[in-house]
C-alpha cells in the first residue's frame, strides 16, 4: 500500500476514534486502538503520531492536549473538541427548504444521489417548526374523498400495475364514448398516467396494431390476463413515458385533426403559459389564433367551452359540429365556412328570413345581426308582439320572403344569376332597394361562375 494511502487511513482513523470516544484518551490507547499505529514500536509510533498531529493542525483540525505537571508522552491526554472540527449549523429559510424538496422530488429516479440527498435534507429539517404554524400563515385543510370508481377502480388499477411489472398482456371490455359502444380490448400495458383526476393506461393495442391511450374509468368488468405465461411481451426500447407527461388532455392519443382556437387578448397570455407548448400561435383581431393537434374532440371542446366568451372554435367544421351538439338546446353556434371552401358563394344568414333571426339587446327582431346598420328599415320588437308572430307575419320578413327573381329586373338577363346570392342587406345598403344590385356581389357571382368552369374548381 502506498505511503500516502497509509497516512490518510491512519489520520482518518485517528479523527474517527477521537470523535467516537468524546473524552480525553492517552497515547497508549491511541497506539492500541487506532488502525495504522498498533503494529509500530514505541519509537516509530512517537514519530508518526507527532507528524500526523502536525499535519492535522495545518489542515485546521486541532487536537487538544492535556499535559500533566510531570511525565512523558504516555501520560498526555488527547481529545478532539466538537468546536475544533464541526461545521457551522446549516440553516435554510422556508423558501429554500421548499425549493430543495421540490427539486429533489423531481429528480427522484433521474439522479443517482437524489434519494440520499433527500434523506439528508430531511435530517436537516427535523425539529424545524412548520411554516404553516406561523401566525402569518393561514391554516390549510386537506380532505380526501372517494373516487367515482371506488373499489372496482382500485382493483383494476392493482391488476394493471401488476401486469405492467410482470409484462403480462391484459384483456378487458372498454366503453368508447364516440361510438357509444362497449368492445373487447387486448393490450400490452406499458405505463400508467395520472392526469386531471383520471388514470390513463398507455399500451399497445392488438386491435389497432399501435400504441393507444385508455382511460381506466371506462374499463368495464374485470381485467384479466390473456395467457398463463410468465411474460407476454417486452416493452419497446424507444418507448418514453415522459413524452405523454407533457401532452395536454386533448392530446392523449393519436392526432385526429388540428384545431384553430381564437383566444381573446384578455386571457391569451394565461392560456399560452399553460398550453402554449402544445401548438402554434398567430396574431388575430383582439387576440390570437391558437392552432393545436388534438386526439380527443370532446376534451378539446370542453377546454374551449370552459373559457367562456374569451375563446371560440374557428375550425375545423367537425369540431364546431361537436361543440354545437354539446350546446344543443342551450346555445346556437353561428358558424360560416369561408367562401373558398364552398362550391358557391353563400347568402347572408342562409337567405334573409329563411332560417335565422337575431334579437338585439333592445328587443328588435332582425333578419341579420348587422341589419340595424341599414337606414330606412323598421323592426318589430318582442316587447310588443310574440316572437313567433313576428317571424311569420312581420311586414319586413314577409316582404323579404316574397321577392322572386323576376322582381330583380337587372338580374334577369345576367349570365351569372345562377351563381348569385342576391344579398338583400348588401342591395339595400348600396342601392336603397331590396331588388337593387351590389357591384361586389355581382363580381363574386362572376368569379364563382368562372371558377366553376375550371377542372380543379376551388382548389
GROMACS .gro file of C-alpha atoms in nm:
model
  459
    1UNK     CA    1   0.000   0.000   0.000
    2UNK     CA    2   0.136   0.344  -0.088
    3UNK     CA    3   0.268   0.556   0.198
    4UNK     CA    4   0.026   0.841   0.124
    5UNK     CA    5  -0.265   0.597   0.142
    6UNK     CA    6  -0.139   0.454   0.471
    7UNK     CA    7  -0.104   0.805   0.613
    8UNK     CA    8  -0.455   0.903   0.500
    9UNK     CA    9  -0.609   0.590   0.656
   10UNK     CA   10  -0.415   0.649   0.979
   11UNK     CA   11  -0.520   1.014   1.011
   12UNK     CA   12  -0.887   0.942   0.931
   13UNK     CA   13  -0.886   0.657   1.182
   14UNK     CA   14  -0.740   0.888   1.446
   15UNK     CA   15  -1.008   1.151   1.388
   16UNK     CA   16  -1.286   0.889   1.392
   17UNK     CA   17  -1.152   0.737   1.716
   18UNK     CA   18  -1.137   1.071   1.897
   19UNK     CA   19  -1.482   1.174   1.771
   20UNK     CA   20  -1.632   0.844   1.886
   21UNK     CA   21  -1.468   0.846   2.234
   22UNK     CA   22  -1.575   1.204   2.320
   23UNK     CA   23  -1.328   1.202   2.614
   24UNK     CA   24  -0.958   1.256   2.661
   25UNK     CA   25  -0.757   0.943   2.578
   26UNK     CA   26  -0.397   0.854   2.637
   27UNK     CA   27  -0.131   0.797   2.371
   28UNK     CA   28  -0.121   0.432   2.475
   29UNK     CA   29  -0.492   0.392   2.397
   30UNK     CA   30  -0.438   0.552   2.060
   31UNK     CA   31  -0.148   0.321   1.982
   32UNK     CA   32  -0.352   0.014   2.074
   33UNK     CA   33  -0.691   0.102   1.913
   34UNK     CA   34  -0.625   0.321   1.609
   35UNK     CA   35  -0.559   0.146   1.278
   36UNK     CA   36  -0.209   0.211   1.147
   37UNK     CA   37  -0.040   0.261   1.487
   38UNK     CA   38  -0.090  -0.077   1.655
   39UNK     CA   39   0.189  -0.252   1.459
   40UNK     CA   40   0.452   0.017   1.533
   41UNK     CA   41   0.711   0.008   1.806
   42UNK     CA   42   0.716   0.291   2.057
   43UNK     CA   43   0.975   0.498   1.873
   44UNK     CA   44   0.800   0.470   1.536
   45UNK     CA   45   0.465   0.549   1.699
   46UNK     CA   46   0.602   0.862   1.868
   47UNK     CA   47   0.749   0.986   1.537
   48UNK     CA   48   0.438   0.910   1.326
   49UNK     CA   49   0.190   1.036   1.583
   50UNK     CA   50   0.375   1.366   1.616
   51UNK     CA   51   0.391   1.407   1.235
   52UNK     CA   52   0.019   1.325   1.196
   53UNK     CA   53  -0.077   1.577   1.467
   54UNK     CA   54   0.126   1.850   1.294
   55UNK     CA   55  -0.034   1.779   0.955
   56UNK     CA   56  -0.386   1.780   1.102
   57UNK     CA   57  -0.306   2.112   1.270
   58UNK     CA   58  -0.208   2.256   0.932
   59UNK     CA   59  -0.546   2.145   0.797
   60UNK     CA   60  -0.733   2.323   1.075
   61UNK     CA   61  -0.808   2.016   1.286
   62UNK     CA   62  -0.669   2.093   1.631
   63UNK     CA   63  -0.620   1.813   1.885
   64UNK     CA   64  -0.647   1.927   2.245
   65UNK     CA   65  -0.353   1.810   2.459
   66UNK     CA   66  -0.383   1.787   2.836
   67UNK     CA   67  -0.032   1.760   2.987
   68UNK     CA   68   0.026   1.661   3.347
   69UNK     CA   69   0.274   1.853   3.552
   70UNK     CA   70   0.535   1.585   3.501
   71UNK     CA   71   0.570   1.278   3.281
   72UNK     CA   72   0.630   1.154   2.931
   73UNK     CA   73   0.403   1.148   2.627
   74UNK     CA   74   0.229   0.830   2.750
   75UNK     CA   75   0.083   1.037   3.029
   76UNK     CA   76  -0.060   1.304   2.797
   77UNK     CA   77  -0.433   1.302   2.721
   78UNK     CA   78  -0.567   1.383   2.376
   79UNK     CA   79  -0.917   1.483   2.266
   80UNK     CA   80  -1.095   1.645   1.973
   81UNK     CA   81  -1.349   1.902   2.095
   82UNK     CA   82  -1.651   1.939   1.863
   83UNK     CA   83  -1.583   2.309   1.811
   84UNK     CA   84  -1.249   2.216   1.654
   85UNK     CA   85  -1.396   2.018   1.366
   86UNK     CA   86  -1.775   2.070   1.348
   87UNK     CA   87  -1.901   2.287   1.061
   88UNK     CA   88  -2.141   2.571   1.140
   89UNK     CA   89  -2.504   2.458   1.159
   90UNK     CA   90  -2.676   2.459   0.819
   91UNK     CA   91  -2.978   2.688   0.823
   92UNK     CA   92  -3.229   2.720   0.539
   93UNK     CA   93  -3.517   2.961   0.501
   94UNK     CA   94  -3.865   2.821   0.440
   95UNK     CA   95  -3.843   2.914   0.073
   96UNK     CA   96  -3.504   2.744   0.036
   97UNK     CA   97  -3.630   2.427   0.203
   98UNK     CA   98  -3.937   2.423  -0.023
   99UNK     CA   99  -3.727   2.472  -0.335
  100UNK     CA  100  -3.480   2.199  -0.234
  101UNK     CA  101  -3.753   1.949  -0.152
  102UNK     CA  102  -3.932   2.015  -0.479
  103UNK     CA  103  -3.612   1.984  -0.681
  104UNK     CA  104  -3.509   1.657  -0.517
  105UNK     CA  105  -3.860   1.513  -0.564
  106UNK     CA  106  -3.847   1.596  -0.936
  107UNK     CA  107  -3.502   1.438  -0.963
  108UNK     CA  108  -3.619   1.115  -0.799
  109UNK     CA  109  -3.535   0.829  -1.035
  110UNK     CA  110  -3.336   1.059  -1.266
  111UNK     CA  111  -3.031   1.128  -1.048
  112UNK     CA  112  -2.828   0.867  -0.861
  113UNK     CA  113  -2.792   1.070  -0.539
  114UNK     CA  114  -3.144   1.218  -0.531
  115UNK     CA  115  -3.268   0.983  -0.257
  116UNK     CA  116  -2.960   1.018  -0.026
  117UNK     CA  117  -2.975   1.397  -0.065
  118UNK     CA  118  -3.348   1.395   0.011
  119UNK     CA  119  -3.284   1.196   0.329
  120UNK     CA  120  -3.002   1.432   0.427
  121UNK     CA  121  -3.234   1.729   0.377
  122UNK     CA  122  -3.493   1.554   0.590
  123UNK     CA  123  -3.236   1.521   0.869
  124UNK     CA  124  -3.155   1.891   0.846
  125UNK     CA  125  -3.519   1.995   0.865
  126UNK     CA  126  -3.616   1.770   1.157
  127UNK     CA  127  -3.720   1.972   1.457
  128UNK     CA  128  -3.770   2.284   1.247
  129UNK     CA  129  -4.115   2.434   1.310
  130UNK     CA  130  -4.354   2.409   1.017
  131UNK     CA  131  -4.403   2.740   0.830
  132UNK     CA  132  -4.775   2.658   0.822
  133UNK     CA  133  -4.782   2.704   1.201
  134UNK     CA  134  -4.653   3.059   1.175
  135UNK     CA  135  -4.913   3.322   1.272
  136UNK     CA  136  -4.889   3.496   0.936
  137UNK     CA  137  -4.990   3.178   0.752
  138UNK     CA  138  -5.349   3.068   0.705
  139UNK     CA  139  -5.446   2.723   0.821
  140UNK     CA  140  -5.472   2.465   0.545
  141UNK     CA  141  -5.735   2.191   0.549
  142UNK     CA  142  -5.698   1.884   0.329
  143UNK     CA  143  -5.969   1.631   0.258
  144UNK     CA  144  -5.957   1.314   0.055
  145UNK     CA  145  -6.283   1.197  -0.097
  146UNK     CA  146  -6.359   0.864  -0.255
  147UNK     CA  147  -6.328   0.847  -0.633
  148UNK     CA  148  -6.621   0.770  -0.857
  149UNK     CA  149  -6.475   0.429  -0.941
  150UNK     CA  150  -6.447   0.318  -0.580
  151UNK     CA  151  -6.345  -0.039  -0.505
  152UNK     CA  152  -6.376  -0.160  -0.866
  153UNK     CA  153  -6.140   0.108  -0.997
  154UNK     CA  154  -5.886   0.023  -0.725
  155UNK     CA  155  -5.897  -0.345  -0.823
  156UNK     CA  156  -5.845  -0.262  -1.192
  157UNK     CA  157  -5.554  -0.032  -1.112
  158UNK     CA  158  -5.391  -0.303  -0.900
  159UNK     CA  159  -5.430  -0.558  -1.179
  160UNK     CA  160  -5.293  -0.318  -1.443
  161UNK     CA  161  -4.993  -0.223  -1.225
  162UNK     CA  162  -4.911  -0.590  -1.171
  163UNK     CA  163  -4.942  -0.656  -1.546
  164UNK     CA  164  -4.702  -0.370  -1.623
  165UNK     CA  165  -4.446  -0.506  -1.375
  166UNK     CA  166  -4.480  -0.866  -1.495
  167UNK     CA  167  -4.507  -0.770  -1.866
  168UNK     CA  168  -4.839  -0.952  -1.900
  169UNK     CA  169  -5.090  -0.886  -2.180
  170UNK     CA  170  -5.434  -0.797  -2.042
  171UNK     CA  171  -5.788  -0.821  -2.183
  172UNK     CA  172  -6.091  -0.614  -2.083
  173UNK     CA  173  -6.414  -0.458  -2.207
  174UNK     CA  174  -6.378  -0.089  -2.294
  175UNK     CA  175  -6.651   0.171  -2.341
  176UNK     CA  176  -6.590   0.418  -2.626
  177UNK     CA  177  -6.793   0.740  -2.597
  178UNK     CA  178  -6.751   0.836  -2.962
  179UNK     CA  179  -6.918   0.515  -3.084
  180UNK     CA  180  -7.130   0.466  -2.772
  181UNK     CA  181  -7.019   0.104  -2.772
  182UNK     CA  182  -6.852  -0.145  -2.538
  183UNK     CA  183  -6.583  -0.351  -2.712
  184UNK     CA  184  -6.319  -0.611  -2.626
  185UNK     CA  185  -5.959  -0.491  -2.598
  186UNK     CA  186  -5.629  -0.680  -2.582
  187UNK     CA  187  -5.346  -0.458  -2.463
  188UNK     CA  188  -4.976  -0.483  -2.372
  189UNK     CA  189  -4.965  -0.233  -2.080
  190UNK     CA  190  -4.663  -0.001  -2.080
  191UNK     CA  191  -4.736   0.280  -1.837
  192UNK     CA  192  -4.999   0.434  -1.606
  193UNK     CA  193  -5.050   0.810  -1.622
  194UNK     CA  194  -5.250   1.027  -1.379
  195UNK     CA  195  -5.389   1.345  -1.532
  196UNK     CA  196  -5.674   1.576  -1.435
  197UNK     CA  197  -5.808   1.342  -1.168
  198UNK     CA  198  -5.812   1.041  -1.402
  199UNK     CA  199  -5.586   0.741  -1.458
  200UNK     CA  200  -5.485   0.660  -1.816
  201UNK     CA  201  -5.330   0.336  -1.941
  202UNK     CA  202  -5.075   0.366  -2.221
  203UNK     CA  203  -5.015   0.044  -2.408
  204UNK     CA  204  -5.000  -0.144  -2.734
  205UNK     CA  205  -5.349  -0.225  -2.868
  206UNK     CA  206  -5.361  -0.555  -3.057
  207UNK     CA  207  -5.683  -0.447  -3.232
  208UNK     CA  208  -5.531  -0.121  -3.361
  209UNK     CA  209  -5.174  -0.254  -3.402
  210UNK     CA  210  -5.042   0.063  -3.242
  211UNK     CA  211  -4.987   0.236  -2.907
  212UNK     CA  212  -5.312   0.377  -2.767
  213UNK     CA  213  -5.428   0.559  -2.454
  214UNK     CA  214  -5.715   0.414  -2.247
  215UNK     CA  215  -5.899   0.589  -1.967
  216UNK     CA  216  -5.912   0.342  -1.679
  217UNK     CA  217  -6.256   0.462  -1.560
  218UNK     CA  218  -6.404   0.343  -1.893
  219UNK     CA  219  -6.286  -0.015  -1.845
  220UNK     CA  220  -6.587  -0.234  -1.773
  221UNK     CA  221  -6.586  -0.555  -1.571
  222UNK     CA  222  -6.272  -0.737  -1.466
  223UNK     CA  223  -5.923  -0.705  -1.611
  224UNK     CA  224  -5.773  -1.046  -1.695
  225UNK     CA  225  -5.451  -1.193  -1.830
  226UNK     CA  226  -5.454  -1.324  -2.187
  227UNK     CA  227  -5.230  -1.621  -2.109
  228UNK     CA  228  -5.068  -1.819  -1.828
  229UNK     CA  229  -4.713  -1.748  -1.947
  230UNK     CA  230  -4.461  -1.583  -1.716
  231UNK     CA  231  -4.415  -1.290  -1.954
  232UNK     CA  232  -4.608  -1.200  -2.270
  233UNK     CA  233  -4.414  -0.906  -2.414
  234UNK     CA  234  -4.115  -0.677  -2.381
  235UNK     CA  235  -4.169  -0.304  -2.375
  236UNK     CA  236  -4.009  -0.135  -2.681
  237UNK     CA  237  -3.678   0.033  -2.603
  238UNK     CA  238  -3.786   0.351  -2.782
  239UNK     CA  239  -4.100   0.395  -2.568
  240UNK     CA  240  -4.062   0.702  -2.346
  241UNK     CA  241  -4.348   0.769  -2.099
  242UNK     CA  242  -4.222   1.124  -2.044
  243UNK     CA  243  -4.349   1.213  -2.393
  244UNK     CA  244  -4.705   1.169  -2.264
  245UNK     CA  245  -4.638   1.367  -1.949
  246UNK     CA  246  -4.604   1.691  -2.149
  247UNK     CA  247  -4.918   1.640  -2.358
  248UNK     CA  248  -5.242   1.820  -2.284
  249UNK     CA  249  -5.563   1.635  -2.201
  250UNK     CA  250  -5.687   1.666  -2.560
  251UNK     CA  251  -5.362   1.521  -2.699
  252UNK     CA  252  -5.365   1.189  -2.513
  253UNK     CA  253  -5.378   0.961  -2.815
  254UNK     CA  254  -5.311   0.978  -3.188
  255UNK     CA  255  -5.399   1.311  -3.354
  256UNK     CA  256  -5.725   1.314  -3.550
  257UNK     CA  257  -5.723   1.680  -3.651
  258UNK     CA  258  -5.581   2.027  -3.595
  259UNK     CA  259  -5.797   2.279  -3.411
  260UNK     CA  260  -5.796   2.654  -3.463
  261UNK     CA  261  -5.897   2.836  -3.146
  262UNK     CA  262  -5.944   3.211  -3.109
  263UNK     CA  263  -5.832   3.340  -2.768
  264UNK     CA  264  -5.914   3.694  -2.660
  265UNK     CA  265  -5.633   3.927  -2.561
  266UNK     CA  266  -5.768   3.916  -2.204
  267UNK     CA  267  -5.672   3.553  -2.145
  268UNK     CA  268  -5.434   3.456  -2.427
  269UNK     CA  269  -5.126   3.506  -2.207
  270UNK     CA  270  -5.268   3.275  -1.938
  271UNK     CA  271  -5.378   3.001  -2.178
  272UNK     CA  272  -5.048   3.010  -2.365
  273UNK     CA  273  -4.848   2.999  -2.041
  274UNK     CA  274  -5.004   2.662  -1.959
  275UNK     CA  275  -5.070   2.519  -2.305
  276UNK     CA  276  -4.850   2.716  -2.546
  277UNK     CA  277  -4.612   2.422  -2.580
  278UNK     CA  278  -4.896   2.219  -2.738
  279UNK     CA  279  -4.941   2.431  -3.051
  280UNK     CA  280  -4.860   2.742  -3.254
  281UNK     CA  281  -4.984   3.099  -3.220
  282UNK     CA  282  -5.057   3.371  -3.476
  283UNK     CA  283  -5.188   3.722  -3.420
  284UNK     CA  284  -5.559   3.791  -3.480
  285UNK     CA  285  -5.814   4.067  -3.420
  286UNK     CA  286  -5.844   4.134  -3.047
  287UNK     CA  287  -5.649   3.822  -2.960
  288UNK     CA  288  -5.459   3.531  -3.112
  289UNK     CA  289  -5.530   3.213  -3.308
  290UNK     CA  290  -5.402   2.905  -3.126
  291UNK     CA  291  -5.354   2.601  -3.352
  292UNK     CA  292  -5.309   2.266  -3.181
  293UNK     CA  293  -5.333   1.899  -3.278
  294UNK     CA  294  -5.600   1.708  -3.091
  295UNK     CA  295  -5.670   1.339  -3.037
  296UNK     CA  296  -5.993   1.381  -2.843
  297UNK     CA  297  -6.253   1.622  -2.977
  298UNK     CA  298  -6.458   1.611  -2.657
  299UNK     CA  299  -6.162   1.720  -2.445
  300UNK     CA  300  -6.078   1.996  -2.695
  301UNK     CA  301  -6.435   2.128  -2.694
  302UNK     CA  302  -6.456   2.107  -2.314
  303UNK     CA  303  -6.144   2.320  -2.277
  304UNK     CA  304  -6.272   2.589  -2.514
  305UNK     CA  305  -6.621   2.600  -2.362
  306UNK     CA  306  -6.464   2.628  -2.017
  307UNK     CA  307  -6.306   2.960  -2.123
  308UNK     CA  308  -6.650   3.110  -2.193
  309UNK     CA  309  -6.677   3.411  -2.420
  310UNK     CA  310  -6.299   3.457  -2.416
  311UNK     CA  311  -6.246   3.170  -2.663
  312UNK     CA  312  -6.418   3.018  -2.964
  313UNK     CA  313  -6.357   2.739  -3.213
  314UNK     CA  314  -6.260   2.864  -3.557
  315UNK     CA  315  -6.223   2.519  -3.715
  316UNK     CA  316  -6.225   2.254  -3.838
  317UNK     CA  317  -6.601   2.216  -3.917
  318UNK     CA  318  -6.630   1.876  -3.747
  319UNK     CA  319  -6.505   2.025  -3.419
  320UNK     CA  320  -6.760   2.308  -3.449
  321UNK     CA  321  -7.029   2.047  -3.508
  322UNK     CA  322  -6.927   1.865  -3.192
  323UNK     CA  323  -6.942   2.189  -2.992
  324UNK     CA  324  -7.283   2.267  -3.143
  325UNK     CA  325  -7.408   1.922  -3.039
  326UNK     CA  326  -7.277   1.973  -2.684
  327UNK     CA  327  -7.467   2.303  -2.658
  328UNK     CA  328  -7.783   2.182  -2.831
  329UNK     CA  329  -8.092   2.331  -2.667
  330UNK     CA  330  -7.889   2.596  -2.484
  331UNK     CA  331  -7.695   2.790  -2.747
  332UNK     CA  332  -7.683   2.805  -3.126
  333UNK     CA  333  -7.335   2.843  -3.275
  334UNK     CA  334  -7.339   3.064  -3.584
  335UNK     CA  335  -7.053   2.920  -3.788
  336UNK     CA  336  -6.997   3.002  -4.155
  337UNK     CA  337  -6.748   2.819  -4.378
  338UNK     CA  338  -6.540   3.070  -4.578
  339UNK     CA  339  -6.634   3.106  -4.946
  340UNK     CA  340  -6.309   2.949  -5.066
  341UNK     CA  341  -6.415   2.620  -4.906
  342UNK     CA  342  -6.762   2.623  -5.066
  343UNK     CA  343  -6.876   2.544  -5.419
  344UNK     CA  344  -7.089   2.860  -5.441
  345UNK     CA  345  -7.092   3.194  -5.259
  346UNK     CA  346  -7.323   3.184  -4.957
  347UNK     CA  347  -7.619   3.410  -4.894
  348UNK     CA  348  -7.617   3.610  -4.574
  349UNK     CA  349  -7.768   3.411  -4.285
  350UNK     CA  350  -7.869   3.138  -4.531
  351UNK     CA  351  -8.101   3.386  -4.700
  352UNK     CA  352  -8.274   3.663  -4.505
  353UNK     CA  353  -8.590   3.548  -4.328
  354UNK     CA  354  -8.548   3.180  -4.422
  355UNK     CA  355  -8.352   3.008  -4.144
  356UNK     CA  356  -8.237   3.252  -3.878
  357UNK     CA  357  -8.333   3.565  -3.690
  358UNK     CA  358  -8.150   3.779  -3.436
  359UNK     CA  359  -8.293   3.959  -3.134
  360UNK     CA  360  -8.097   4.265  -3.029
  361UNK     CA  361  -8.050   4.362  -2.661
  362UNK     CA  362  -8.318   4.629  -2.720
  363UNK     CA  363  -8.567   4.360  -2.828
  364UNK     CA  364  -8.563   4.432  -3.203
  365UNK     CA  365  -8.609   4.126  -3.424
  366UNK     CA  366  -8.356   4.137  -3.710
  367UNK     CA  367  -8.309   3.924  -4.022
  368UNK     CA  368  -7.931   3.971  -3.981
  369UNK     CA  369  -7.710   4.077  -3.689
  370UNK     CA  370  -7.591   4.376  -3.896
  371UNK     CA  371  -7.936   4.480  -4.022
  372UNK     CA  372  -7.965   4.768  -3.774
  373UNK     CA  373  -7.685   4.948  -3.958
  374UNK     CA  374  -7.908   4.978  -4.267
  375UNK     CA  375  -8.111   5.300  -4.257
  376UNK     CA  376  -8.476   5.303  -4.355
  377UNK     CA  377  -8.569   4.961  -4.213
  378UNK     CA  378  -8.829   4.921  -3.940
  379UNK     CA  379  -8.812   4.629  -3.698
  380UNK     CA  380  -9.078   4.481  -3.473
  381UNK     CA  381  -8.995   4.435  -3.104
  382UNK     CA  382  -9.051   4.134  -2.878
  383UNK     CA  383  -9.190   4.372  -2.614
  384UNK     CA  384  -9.482   4.446  -2.847
  385UNK     CA  385  -9.550   4.112  -3.021
  386UNK     CA  386  -9.474   3.742  -2.966
  387UNK     CA  387  -9.160   3.626  -3.139
  388UNK     CA  388  -9.346   3.359  -3.340
  389UNK     CA  389  -9.589   3.620  -3.476
  390UNK     CA  390  -9.303   3.848  -3.579
  391UNK     CA  391  -9.127   3.560  -3.758
  392UNK     CA  392  -9.439   3.460  -3.950
  393UNK     CA  393  -9.623   3.787  -4.010
  394UNK     CA  394  -9.381   4.080  -3.970
  395UNK     CA  395  -9.410   4.314  -4.275
  396UNK     CA  396  -9.029   4.319  -4.306
  397UNK     CA  397  -8.994   3.938  -4.311
  398UNK     CA  398  -9.297   3.900  -4.540
  399UNK     CA  399  -9.155   4.149  -4.786
  400UNK     CA  400  -8.817   3.976  -4.791
  401UNK     CA  401  -8.964   3.628  -4.836
  402UNK     CA  402  -9.199   3.742  -5.115
  403UNK     CA  403  -8.921   3.851  -5.352
  404UNK     CA  404  -8.868   3.645  -5.670
  405UNK     CA  405  -8.606   3.656  -5.943
  406UNK     CA  406  -8.845   3.849  -6.166
  407UNK     CA  407  -8.852   4.129  -5.908
  408UNK     CA  408  -8.478   4.180  -5.963
  409UNK     CA  409  -8.509   4.330  -6.310
  410UNK     CA  410  -8.138   4.399  -6.350
  411UNK     CA  411  -8.057   4.037  -6.259
  412UNK     CA  412  -8.289   3.861  -6.507
  413UNK     CA  413  -8.062   3.889  -6.815
  414UNK     CA  414  -7.737   3.834  -6.616
  415UNK     CA  415  -7.548   3.517  -6.725
  416UNK     CA  416  -7.420   3.471  -6.369
  417UNK     CA  417  -7.759   3.477  -6.192
  418UNK     CA  418  -7.738   3.107  -6.103
  419UNK     CA  419  -7.422   3.181  -5.906
  420UNK     CA  420  -7.551   3.496  -5.734
  421UNK     CA  421  -7.661   3.503  -5.370
  422UNK     CA  422  -7.864   3.827  -5.415
  423UNK     CA  423  -7.772   3.956  -5.073
  424UNK     CA  424  -8.070   4.165  -4.950
  425UNK     CA  425  -7.870   4.360  -4.697
  426UNK     CA  426  -7.598   4.449  -4.947
  427UNK     CA  427  -7.861   4.552  -5.204
  428UNK     CA  428  -8.039   4.784  -4.958
  429UNK     CA  429  -7.711   4.932  -4.840
  430UNK     CA  430  -7.586   5.002  -5.193
  431UNK     CA  431  -7.896   5.089  -5.388
  432UNK     CA  432  -8.161   5.157  -5.124
  433UNK     CA  433  -8.385   4.878  -5.255
  434UNK     CA  434  -8.419   4.502  -5.189
  435UNK     CA  435  -8.438   4.448  -5.565
  436UNK     CA  436  -8.128   4.653  -5.646
  437UNK     CA  437  -7.776   4.526  -5.707
  438UNK     CA  438  -7.444   4.545  -5.529
  439UNK     CA  439  -7.131   4.557  -5.751
  440UNK     CA  440  -6.933   4.344  -5.505
  441UNK     CA  441  -7.199   4.070  -5.503
  442UNK     CA  442  -7.209   4.080  -5.885
  443UNK     CA  443  -6.830   4.047  -5.906
  444UNK     CA  444  -6.833   3.749  -5.669
  445UNK     CA  445  -7.101   3.577  -5.877
  446UNK     CA  446  -6.897   3.624  -6.196
  447UNK     CA  447  -6.582   3.489  -6.027
  448UNK     CA  448  -6.768   3.188  -5.886
  449UNK     CA  449  -6.909   3.110  -6.230
  450UNK     CA  450  -6.563   3.132  -6.384
  451UNK     CA  451  -6.407   2.910  -6.117
  452UNK     CA  452  -6.682   2.651  -6.161
  453UNK     CA  453  -6.572   2.601  -6.519
  454UNK     CA  454  -6.213   2.520  -6.413
  455UNK     CA  455  -6.120   2.147  -6.381
  456UNK     CA  456  -5.978   2.194  -6.030
  457UNK     CA  457  -6.257   2.420  -5.909
  458UNK     CA  458  -6.184   2.595  -5.583
  459UNK     CA  459  -5.852   2.421  -5.515
   0.00000   0.00000   0.00000
